[in-house]
PDB file of C-alpha atoms in Angstrom:
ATOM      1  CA  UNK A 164      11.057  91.973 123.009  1.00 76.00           C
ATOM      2  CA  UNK A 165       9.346  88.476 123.783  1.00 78.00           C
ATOM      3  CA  UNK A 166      11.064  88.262 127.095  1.00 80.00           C
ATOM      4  CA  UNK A 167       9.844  92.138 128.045  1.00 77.00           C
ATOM      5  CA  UNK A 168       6.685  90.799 126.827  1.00 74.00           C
ATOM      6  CA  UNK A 169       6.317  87.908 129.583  1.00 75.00           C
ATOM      7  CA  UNK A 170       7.087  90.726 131.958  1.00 73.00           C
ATOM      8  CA  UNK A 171      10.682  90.273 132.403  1.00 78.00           C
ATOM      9  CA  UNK A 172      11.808  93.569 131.489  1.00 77.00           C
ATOM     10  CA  UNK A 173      15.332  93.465 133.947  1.00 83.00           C
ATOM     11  CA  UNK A 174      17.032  90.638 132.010  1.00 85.00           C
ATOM     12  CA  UNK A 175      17.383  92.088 128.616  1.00 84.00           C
ATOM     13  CA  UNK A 176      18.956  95.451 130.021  1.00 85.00           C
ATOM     14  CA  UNK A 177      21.547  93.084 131.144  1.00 88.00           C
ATOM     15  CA  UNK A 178      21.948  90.999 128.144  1.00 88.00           C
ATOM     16  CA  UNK A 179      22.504  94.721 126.792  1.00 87.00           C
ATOM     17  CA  UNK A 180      24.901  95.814 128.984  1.00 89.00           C
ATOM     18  CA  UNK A 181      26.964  92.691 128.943  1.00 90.00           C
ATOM     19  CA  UNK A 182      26.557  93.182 125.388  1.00 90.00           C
ATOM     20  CA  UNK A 183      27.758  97.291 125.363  1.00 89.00           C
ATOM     21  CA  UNK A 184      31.305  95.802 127.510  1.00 92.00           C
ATOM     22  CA  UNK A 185      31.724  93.647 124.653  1.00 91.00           C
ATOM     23  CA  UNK A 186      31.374  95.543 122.033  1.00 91.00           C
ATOM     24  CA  UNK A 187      33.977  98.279 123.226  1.00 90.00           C
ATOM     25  CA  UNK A 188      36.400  95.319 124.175  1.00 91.00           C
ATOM     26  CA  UNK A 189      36.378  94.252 120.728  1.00 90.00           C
ATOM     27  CA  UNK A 190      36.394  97.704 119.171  1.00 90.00           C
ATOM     28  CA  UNK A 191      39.764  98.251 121.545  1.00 88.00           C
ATOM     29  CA  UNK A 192      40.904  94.992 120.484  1.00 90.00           C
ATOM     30  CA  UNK A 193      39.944  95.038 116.346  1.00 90.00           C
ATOM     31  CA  UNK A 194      40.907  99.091 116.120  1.00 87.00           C
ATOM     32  CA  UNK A 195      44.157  99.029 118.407  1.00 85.00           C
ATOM     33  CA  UNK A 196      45.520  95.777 117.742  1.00 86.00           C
ATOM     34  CA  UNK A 197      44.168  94.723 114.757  1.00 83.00           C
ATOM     35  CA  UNK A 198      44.230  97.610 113.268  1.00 82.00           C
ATOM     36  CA  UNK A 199      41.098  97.102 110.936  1.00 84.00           C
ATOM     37  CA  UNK A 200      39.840 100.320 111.487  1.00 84.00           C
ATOM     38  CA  UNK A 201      35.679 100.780 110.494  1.00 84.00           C
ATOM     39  CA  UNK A 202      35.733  97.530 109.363  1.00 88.00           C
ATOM     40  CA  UNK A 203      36.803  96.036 112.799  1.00 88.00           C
ATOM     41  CA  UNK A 204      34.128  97.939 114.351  1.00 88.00           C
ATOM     42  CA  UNK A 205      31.199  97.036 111.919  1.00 90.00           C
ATOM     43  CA  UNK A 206      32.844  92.977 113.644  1.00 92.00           C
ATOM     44  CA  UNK A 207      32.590  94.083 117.212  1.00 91.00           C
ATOM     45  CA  UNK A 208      29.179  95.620 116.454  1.00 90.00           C
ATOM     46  CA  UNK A 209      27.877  91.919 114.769  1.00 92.00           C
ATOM     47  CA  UNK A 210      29.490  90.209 117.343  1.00 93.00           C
ATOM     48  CA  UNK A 211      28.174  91.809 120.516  1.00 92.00           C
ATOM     49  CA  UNK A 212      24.704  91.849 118.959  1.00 90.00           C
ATOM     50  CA  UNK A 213      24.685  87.979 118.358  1.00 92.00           C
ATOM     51  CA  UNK A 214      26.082  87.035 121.392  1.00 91.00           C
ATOM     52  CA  UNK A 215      23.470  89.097 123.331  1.00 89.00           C
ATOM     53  CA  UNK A 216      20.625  87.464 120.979  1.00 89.00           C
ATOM     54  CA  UNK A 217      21.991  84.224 121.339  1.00 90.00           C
ATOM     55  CA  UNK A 218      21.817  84.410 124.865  1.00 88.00           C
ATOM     56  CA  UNK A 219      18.285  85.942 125.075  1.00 87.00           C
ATOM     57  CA  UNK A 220      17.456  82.835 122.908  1.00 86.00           C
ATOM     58  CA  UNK A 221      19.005  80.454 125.495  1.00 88.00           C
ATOM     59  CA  UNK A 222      17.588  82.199 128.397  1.00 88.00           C
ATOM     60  CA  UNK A 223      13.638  82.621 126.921  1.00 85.00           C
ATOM     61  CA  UNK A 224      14.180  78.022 125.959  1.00 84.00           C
ATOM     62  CA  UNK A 225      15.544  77.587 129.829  1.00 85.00           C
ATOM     63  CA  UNK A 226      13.314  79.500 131.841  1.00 83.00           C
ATOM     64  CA  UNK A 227       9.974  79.944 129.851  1.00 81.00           C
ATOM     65  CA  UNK A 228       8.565  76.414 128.757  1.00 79.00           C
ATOM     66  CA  UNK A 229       5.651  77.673 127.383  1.00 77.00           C
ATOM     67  CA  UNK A 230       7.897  79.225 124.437  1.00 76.00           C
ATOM     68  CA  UNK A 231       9.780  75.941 123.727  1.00 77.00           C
ATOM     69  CA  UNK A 232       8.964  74.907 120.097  1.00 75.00           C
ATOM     70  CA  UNK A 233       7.295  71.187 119.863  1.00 77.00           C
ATOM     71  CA  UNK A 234       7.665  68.626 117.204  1.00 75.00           C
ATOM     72  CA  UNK A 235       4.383  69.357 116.078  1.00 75.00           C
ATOM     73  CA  UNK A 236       4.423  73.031 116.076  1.00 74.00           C
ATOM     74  CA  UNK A 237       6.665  73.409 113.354  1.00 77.00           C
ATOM     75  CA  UNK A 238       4.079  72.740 110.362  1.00 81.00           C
ATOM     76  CA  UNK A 239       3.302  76.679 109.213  1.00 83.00           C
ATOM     77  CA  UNK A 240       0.693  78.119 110.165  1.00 83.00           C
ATOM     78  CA  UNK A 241      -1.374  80.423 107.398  1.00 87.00           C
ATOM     79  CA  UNK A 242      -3.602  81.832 109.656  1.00 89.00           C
ATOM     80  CA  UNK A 243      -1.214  82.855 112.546  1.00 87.00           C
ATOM     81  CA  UNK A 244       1.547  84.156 109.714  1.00 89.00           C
ATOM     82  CA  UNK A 245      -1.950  86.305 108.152  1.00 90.00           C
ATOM     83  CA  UNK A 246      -2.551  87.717 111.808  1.00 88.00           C
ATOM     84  CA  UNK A 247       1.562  88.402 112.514  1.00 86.00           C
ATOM     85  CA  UNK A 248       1.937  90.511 109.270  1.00 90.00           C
ATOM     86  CA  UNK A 249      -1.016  92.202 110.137  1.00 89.00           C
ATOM     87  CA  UNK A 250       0.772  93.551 113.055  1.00 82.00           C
ATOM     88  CA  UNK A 251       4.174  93.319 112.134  1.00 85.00           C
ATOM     89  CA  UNK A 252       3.820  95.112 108.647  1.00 89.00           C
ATOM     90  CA  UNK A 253       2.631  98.021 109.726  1.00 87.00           C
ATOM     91  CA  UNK A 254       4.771  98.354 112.549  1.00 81.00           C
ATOM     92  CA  UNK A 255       7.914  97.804 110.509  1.00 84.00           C
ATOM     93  CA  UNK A 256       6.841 100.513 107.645  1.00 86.00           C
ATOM     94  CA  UNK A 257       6.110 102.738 110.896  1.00 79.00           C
ATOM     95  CA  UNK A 258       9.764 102.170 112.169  1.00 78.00           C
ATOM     96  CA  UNK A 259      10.906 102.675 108.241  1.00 84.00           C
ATOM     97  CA  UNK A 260       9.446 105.654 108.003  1.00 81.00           C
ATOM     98  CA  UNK A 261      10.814 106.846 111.147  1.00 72.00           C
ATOM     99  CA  UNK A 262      14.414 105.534 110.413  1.00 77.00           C
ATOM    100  CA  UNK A 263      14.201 107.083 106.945  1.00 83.00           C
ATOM    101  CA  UNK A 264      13.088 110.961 108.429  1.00 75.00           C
ATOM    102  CA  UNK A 265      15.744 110.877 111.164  1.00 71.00           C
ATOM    103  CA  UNK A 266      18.371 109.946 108.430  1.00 77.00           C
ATOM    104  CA  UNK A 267      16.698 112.738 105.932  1.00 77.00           C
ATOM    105  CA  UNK A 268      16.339 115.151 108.977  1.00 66.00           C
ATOM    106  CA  UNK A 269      19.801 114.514 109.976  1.00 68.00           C
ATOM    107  CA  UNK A 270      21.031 115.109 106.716  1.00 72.00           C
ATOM    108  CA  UNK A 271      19.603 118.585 106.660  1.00 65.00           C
ATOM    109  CA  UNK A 272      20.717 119.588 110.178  1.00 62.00           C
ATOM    110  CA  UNK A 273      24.137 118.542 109.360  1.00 64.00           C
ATOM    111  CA  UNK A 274      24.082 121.477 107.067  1.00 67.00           C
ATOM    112  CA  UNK A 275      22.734 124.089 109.397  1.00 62.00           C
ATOM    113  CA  UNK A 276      26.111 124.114 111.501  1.00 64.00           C
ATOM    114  CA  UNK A 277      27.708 122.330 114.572  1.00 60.00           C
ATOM    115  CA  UNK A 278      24.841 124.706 117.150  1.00 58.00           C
ATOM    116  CA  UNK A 279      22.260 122.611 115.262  1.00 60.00           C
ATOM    117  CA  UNK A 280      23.577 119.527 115.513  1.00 64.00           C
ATOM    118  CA  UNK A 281      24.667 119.807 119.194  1.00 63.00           C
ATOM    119  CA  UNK A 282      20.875 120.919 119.895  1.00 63.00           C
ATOM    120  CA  UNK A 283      19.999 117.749 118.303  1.00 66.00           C
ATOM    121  CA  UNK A 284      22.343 115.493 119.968  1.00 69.00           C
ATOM    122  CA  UNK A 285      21.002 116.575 123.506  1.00 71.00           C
ATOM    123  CA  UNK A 286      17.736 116.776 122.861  1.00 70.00           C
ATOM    124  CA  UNK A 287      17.898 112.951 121.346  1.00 72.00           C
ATOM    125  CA  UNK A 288      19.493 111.953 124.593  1.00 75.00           C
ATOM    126  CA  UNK A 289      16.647 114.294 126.950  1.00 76.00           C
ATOM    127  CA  UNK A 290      14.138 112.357 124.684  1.00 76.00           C
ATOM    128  CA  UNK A 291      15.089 108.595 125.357  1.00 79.00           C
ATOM    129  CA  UNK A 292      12.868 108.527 128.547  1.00 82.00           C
ATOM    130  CA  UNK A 293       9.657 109.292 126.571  1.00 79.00           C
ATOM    131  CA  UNK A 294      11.087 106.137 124.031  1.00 78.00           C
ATOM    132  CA  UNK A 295      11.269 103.712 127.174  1.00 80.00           C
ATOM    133  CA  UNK A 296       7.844 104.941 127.946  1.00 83.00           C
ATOM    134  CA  UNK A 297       6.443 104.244 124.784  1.00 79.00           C
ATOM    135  CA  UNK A 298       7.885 100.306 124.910  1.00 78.00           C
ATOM    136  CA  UNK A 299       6.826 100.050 128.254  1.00 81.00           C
ATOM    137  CA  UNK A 300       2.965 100.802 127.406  1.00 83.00           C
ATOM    138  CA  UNK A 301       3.170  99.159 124.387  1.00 79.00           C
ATOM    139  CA  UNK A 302       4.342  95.552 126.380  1.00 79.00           C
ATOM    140  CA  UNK A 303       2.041  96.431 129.228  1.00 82.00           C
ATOM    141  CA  UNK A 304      -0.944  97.004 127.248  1.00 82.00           C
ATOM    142  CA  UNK A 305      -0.044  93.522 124.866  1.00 78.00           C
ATOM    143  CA  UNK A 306      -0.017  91.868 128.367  1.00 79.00           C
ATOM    144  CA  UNK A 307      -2.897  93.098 129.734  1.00 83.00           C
ATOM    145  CA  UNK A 308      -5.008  92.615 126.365  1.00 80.00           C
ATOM    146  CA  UNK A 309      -3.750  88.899 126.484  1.00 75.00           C
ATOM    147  CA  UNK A 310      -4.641  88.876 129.943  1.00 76.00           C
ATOM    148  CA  UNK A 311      -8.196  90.394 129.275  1.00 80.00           C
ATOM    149  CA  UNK A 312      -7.605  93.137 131.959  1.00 82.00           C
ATOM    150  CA  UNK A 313      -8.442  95.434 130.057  1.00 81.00           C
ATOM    151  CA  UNK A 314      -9.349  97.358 133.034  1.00 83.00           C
ATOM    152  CA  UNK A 315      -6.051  97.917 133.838  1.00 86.00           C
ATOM    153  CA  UNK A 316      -5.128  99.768 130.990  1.00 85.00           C
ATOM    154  CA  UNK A 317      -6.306 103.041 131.844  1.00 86.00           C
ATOM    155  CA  UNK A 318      -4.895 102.819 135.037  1.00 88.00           C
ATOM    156  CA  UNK A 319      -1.401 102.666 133.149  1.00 87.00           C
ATOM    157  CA  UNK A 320      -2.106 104.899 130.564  1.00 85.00           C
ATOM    158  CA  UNK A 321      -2.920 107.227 133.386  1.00 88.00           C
ATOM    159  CA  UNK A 322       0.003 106.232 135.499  1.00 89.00           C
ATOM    160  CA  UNK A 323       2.164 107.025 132.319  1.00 86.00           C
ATOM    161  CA  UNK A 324       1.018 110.512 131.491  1.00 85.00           C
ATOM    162  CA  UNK A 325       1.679 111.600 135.250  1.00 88.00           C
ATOM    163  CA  UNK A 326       5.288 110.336 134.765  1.00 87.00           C
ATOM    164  CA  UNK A 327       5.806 112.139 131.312  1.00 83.00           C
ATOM    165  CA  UNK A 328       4.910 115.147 132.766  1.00 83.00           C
ATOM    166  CA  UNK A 329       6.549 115.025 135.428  1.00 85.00           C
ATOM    167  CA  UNK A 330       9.584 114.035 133.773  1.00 83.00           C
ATOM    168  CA  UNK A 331       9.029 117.047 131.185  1.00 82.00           C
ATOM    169  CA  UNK A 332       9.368 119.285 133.782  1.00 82.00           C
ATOM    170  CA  UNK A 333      12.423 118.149 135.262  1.00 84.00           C
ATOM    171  CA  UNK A 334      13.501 118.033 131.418  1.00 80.00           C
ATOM    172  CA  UNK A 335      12.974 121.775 131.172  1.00 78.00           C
ATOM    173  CA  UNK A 336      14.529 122.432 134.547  1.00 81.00           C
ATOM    174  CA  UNK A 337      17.805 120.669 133.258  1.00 79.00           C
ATOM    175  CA  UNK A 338      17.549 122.568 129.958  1.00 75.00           C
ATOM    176  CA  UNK A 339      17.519 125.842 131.674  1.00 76.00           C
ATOM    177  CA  UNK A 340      20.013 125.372 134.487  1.00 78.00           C
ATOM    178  CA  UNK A 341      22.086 122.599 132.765  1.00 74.00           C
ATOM    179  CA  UNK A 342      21.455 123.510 129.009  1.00 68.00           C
ATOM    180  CA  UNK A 343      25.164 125.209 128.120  1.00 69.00           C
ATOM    181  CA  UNK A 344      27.045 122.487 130.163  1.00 73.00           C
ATOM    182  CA  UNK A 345      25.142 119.590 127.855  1.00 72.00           C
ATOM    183  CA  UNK A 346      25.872 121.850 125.062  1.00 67.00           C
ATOM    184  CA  UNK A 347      29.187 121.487 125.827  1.00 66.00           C
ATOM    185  CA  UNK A 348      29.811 118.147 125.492  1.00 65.00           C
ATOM    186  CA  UNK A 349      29.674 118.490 121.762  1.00 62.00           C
ATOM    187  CA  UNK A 350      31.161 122.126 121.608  1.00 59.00           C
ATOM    188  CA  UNK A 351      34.293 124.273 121.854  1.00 60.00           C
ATOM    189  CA  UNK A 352      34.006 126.286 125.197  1.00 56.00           C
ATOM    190  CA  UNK A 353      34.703 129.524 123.286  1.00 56.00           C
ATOM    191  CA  UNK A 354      31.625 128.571 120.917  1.00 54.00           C
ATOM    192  CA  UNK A 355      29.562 130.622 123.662  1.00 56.00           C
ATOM    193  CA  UNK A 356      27.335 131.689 120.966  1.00 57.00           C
ATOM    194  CA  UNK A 357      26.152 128.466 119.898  1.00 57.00           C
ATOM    195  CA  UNK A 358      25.829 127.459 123.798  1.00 55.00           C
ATOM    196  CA  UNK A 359      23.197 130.024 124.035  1.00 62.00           C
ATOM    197  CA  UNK A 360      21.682 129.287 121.020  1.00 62.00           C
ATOM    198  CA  UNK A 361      21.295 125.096 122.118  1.00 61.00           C
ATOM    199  CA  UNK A 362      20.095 126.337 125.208  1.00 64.00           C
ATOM    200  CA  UNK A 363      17.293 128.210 123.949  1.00 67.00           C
ATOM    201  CA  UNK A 364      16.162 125.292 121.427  1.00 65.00           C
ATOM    202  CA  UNK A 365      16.202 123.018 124.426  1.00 66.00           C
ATOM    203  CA  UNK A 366      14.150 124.925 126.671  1.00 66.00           C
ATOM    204  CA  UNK A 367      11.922 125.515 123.677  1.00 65.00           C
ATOM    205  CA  UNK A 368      11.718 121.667 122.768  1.00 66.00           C
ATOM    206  CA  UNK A 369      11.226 120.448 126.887  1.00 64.00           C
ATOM    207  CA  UNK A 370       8.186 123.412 127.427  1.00 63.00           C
ATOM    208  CA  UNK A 371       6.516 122.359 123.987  1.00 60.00           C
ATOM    209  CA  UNK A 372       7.242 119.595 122.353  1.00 57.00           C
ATOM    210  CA  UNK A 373       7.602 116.999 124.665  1.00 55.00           C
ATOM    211  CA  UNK A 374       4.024 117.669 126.150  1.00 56.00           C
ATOM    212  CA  UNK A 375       3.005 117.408 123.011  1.00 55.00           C
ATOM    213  CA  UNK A 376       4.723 114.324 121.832  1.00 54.00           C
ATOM    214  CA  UNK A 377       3.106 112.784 125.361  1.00 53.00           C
ATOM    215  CA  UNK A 378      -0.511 113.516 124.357  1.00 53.00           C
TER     216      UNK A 378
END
C-alpha cells in the first residue's frame, strides 16, 4: 500500500507474484513431502506472505529515502497517531464489516446448492476489476490531495467511470456468450440445469449490479 501510494503501483504485483510461486512451491513441498497436510499449507501461506512483506520493506528503505526512519523520528507522536486512527479506524471496521457479510453471506449460499455457489464463485472473479478500480482511485486521489491537485481528481473520477462501464459491458457480453463455460469450471457437465441457472444470475448481476456498484 505505501509503495502504490508513491505511485509505484508495478512493483508490488511482482512482489505478489514472486510471492504466489512460492507459496505453491511450498504447499507442493509441505503437502507432498512433508506430508503436513492443512497445517503445511497454513506454513507456506505465512511464509510467502512474509517474504513478500519483507521484501516490500527492503525495497520502500532502498529506493525511497524520504520513508527512511531517523533517529529522531522515533519519539511518538500523539497528534499524528490521533489523525492515523481517524482514518485507519474507520477503514478497518469498514473492511470488518465487509469480511464478516461475505463470511455470513457465504455461509448462507453454501446452503442454497452447488448452482449458487458456482454463480458466486464467477461472479467474485468478473468483480475483481471493479476492486482494482476502487484501490486505484483511492491511491490516486490520496496522491493528488497530498499533491493539492485537486483539480485532477475529477478528471480521474471521470476517467474511471468510463472504464467501469465499459468494462461492465464487456462483463455482460462474457456472461452471455461465455456464462455456461465459466459455470463449468466449478460444475459437472451433465449439471446443465444449474449451467443455465449461473448463466442467468450472471447476466442479471453484469446488466444491474455492477452499474450500480460503479455509481
Amino acid at each position: 500500500g505505501i509503495i502504490r501510494a508513491l505511485g509505484d503501483s508495478r512493483t508490488p504485483v511482482i512482489f505478489l507474484i514472486l510471492a504466489s510461486f512460492l507459496n505453491v512451491g511450498l504447499d507442493l513441498f509441505f503437502i507432498l513431502n512433508l506430508e503436513m497436510g492443512v497445517k503445511g499449507a497454513a506454513w507456506a501461506t505465512v511464509i510467502s506472505q512474509g517474504v513478500s512483506g519483507v521484501c516490500c520493506l527492503l525495497y520502500v528503505i532502498r529506493k525511497f529515502e524520504i520513508l527512511r526512519i531517523r533517529a529522531g523520528e522515533w519519539a511518538p507522536d500523539r497528534h499524528m497517531m490521533y489523525v492515523l486512527c481517524g482514518m485507519g479506524v474507520p477503514m478497518g471496521l469498514q473492511y470488518s464489516v465487509t469480511a464478516i457479510g461475505s463470511v455470513i453471506l457465504q455461509s448462507a449460499t453454501n446452503t442454497l446448492g452447488s448452482d449458487a455457489v458456482a454463480a458466486g464463485r464467477v461472479n467474485g472473479f468478473l468483480a475483481c476489476p471493479f476492486d482494482a478500480m476502487g484501490s486505484t482511485m483511492a491511491t490516486y486521489g490520496g496522491q493528488n490531495i497530498g499533491a493539492g491537485r485537486l483539480d485532477r481528481i475529477g478528471r480521474g473520477l471521470k476517467a474511471c467511470v468510463t472504464l467501469g462501464a465499459g468494462y461492465s459491458v464487456i462483463a455482460l457480453g462474457i456472461s452471455i456468450f461465455a456464462g455456461r463455460p465459466l459455470a463449468g469450471l466449478f460444475l459437472e457437465a451433465s449439471e446443465t440445469v444449474i449451467m443455465g441457472n449461473v448463466r442467468f444470475f450472471l447476466i442479471l448481476s453484469t446488466a444491474f449490479y455492477f452499474p450500480l456498484a460503479l455509481v
